[in-house]
Amino acid sequence: MHSLITTVLDLLGAVLIVIALALAAGAWWTPAGVFVAGVGLVAVSWLVDLPRRRSARKRARR
């Protein structure tokens, strides 16, 4: 249960960082904010899925 809470808090923190960056960019230029939000969410998704992809690659090599 502890690792689940840590994972959720890490994910929430990453999303909040993306939101903060998107708001900062959006204050400068609205399309930049939308772009930063999109790229940030894709990056968070990629980082979250990275360990799963690595383990799947290791299993495929066996």
Short mmCIF file of C-alpha atoms in Angstrom, two decimals:
data_model
loop_
_atom_site.label_atom_id
_atom_site.label_comp_id
_atom_site.label_asym_id
_atom_site.label_seq_id
_atom_site.Cartn_x
_atom_site.Cartn_y
_atom_site.Cartn_z
CA MET A 1 0.00 0.00 0.00
CA HIS A 2 2.87 2.37 0.83
CA SER A 3 4.39 2.06 -2.66
CA LEU A 4 0.99 2.77 -4.24
CA ILE A 5 0.64 5.98 -2.23
CA THR A 6 4.18 7.00 -3.15
CA THR A 7 3.51 6.29 -6.82
CA VAL A 8 0.30 8.31 -6.79
CA LEU A 9 2.00 11.22 -5.03
CA ASP A 10 4.91 11.14 -7.49
CA LEU A 11 2.48 11.16 -10.41
CA LEU A 12 0.46 13.99 -8.88
CA GLY A 13 3.64 16.00 -8.31
CA ALA A 14 4.74 15.51 -11.91
CA VAL A 15 1.34 16.58 -13.22
CA LEU A 16 1.36 19.65 -10.97
CA ILE A 17 4.78 20.62 -12.34
CA VAL A 18 3.41 20.29 -15.88
CA ILE A 19 0.42 22.45 -14.94
CA ALA A 20 2.68 25.11 -13.41
CA LEU A 21 4.90 25.19 -16.49
CA ALA A 22 1.87 25.34 -18.79
CA LEU A 23 0.37 28.23 -16.81
CA ALA A 24 3.66 30.12 -16.89
CA ALA A 25 3.97 29.62 -20.65
CA GLY A 26 0.28 30.42 -21.11
CA ALA A 27 0.72 33.75 -19.35
CA TRP A 28 3.25 34.62 -22.03
CA TRP A 29 1.31 33.21 -25.02
CA THR A 30 -1.76 30.95 -24.84
CA PRO A 31 -0.72 28.52 -27.62
CA ALA A 32 2.62 28.08 -25.86
CA GLY A 33 0.77 27.05 -22.71
CA VAL A 34 -1.26 24.47 -24.60
CA PHE A 35 1.91 23.18 -26.27
CA VAL A 36 3.79 22.91 -22.97
CA ALA A 37 0.84 21.09 -21.36
CA GLY A 38 0.63 18.58 -24.21
CA VAL A 39 4.34 17.90 -24.37
CA GLY A 40 4.55 17.71 -20.59
CA LEU A 41 1.76 15.16 -20.31
CA VAL A 42 3.28 13.03 -23.05
CA ALA A 43 6.64 13.19 -21.25
CA VAL A 44 5.08 12.18 -17.93
CA SER A 45 3.26 9.31 -19.64
CA TRP A 46 6.50 8.18 -21.29
CA LEU A 47 8.39 8.31 -17.98
CA VAL A 48 5.68 6.38 -16.14
CA ASP A 49 5.65 3.66 -18.80
CA LEU A 50 9.46 3.40 -19.10
CA PRO A 51 10.00 0.66 -16.44
CA ARG A 52 7.20 -1.43 -17.93
CA ARG A 53 8.72 -1.19 -21.41
CA ARG A 54 12.15 -2.18 -20.09
CA SER A 55 10.81 -5.25 -18.30
CA ALA A 56 8.81 -6.26 -21.38
CA ARG A 57 11.95 -5.96 -23.51
CA LYS A 58 13.89 -8.15 -21.06
CA ARG A 59 11.16 -10.80 -21.14
CA ALA A 60 11.10 -10.74 -24.95
CA ARG A 61 14.86 -11.43 -25.10
CA ARG A 62 14.55 -14.63 -23.07
#
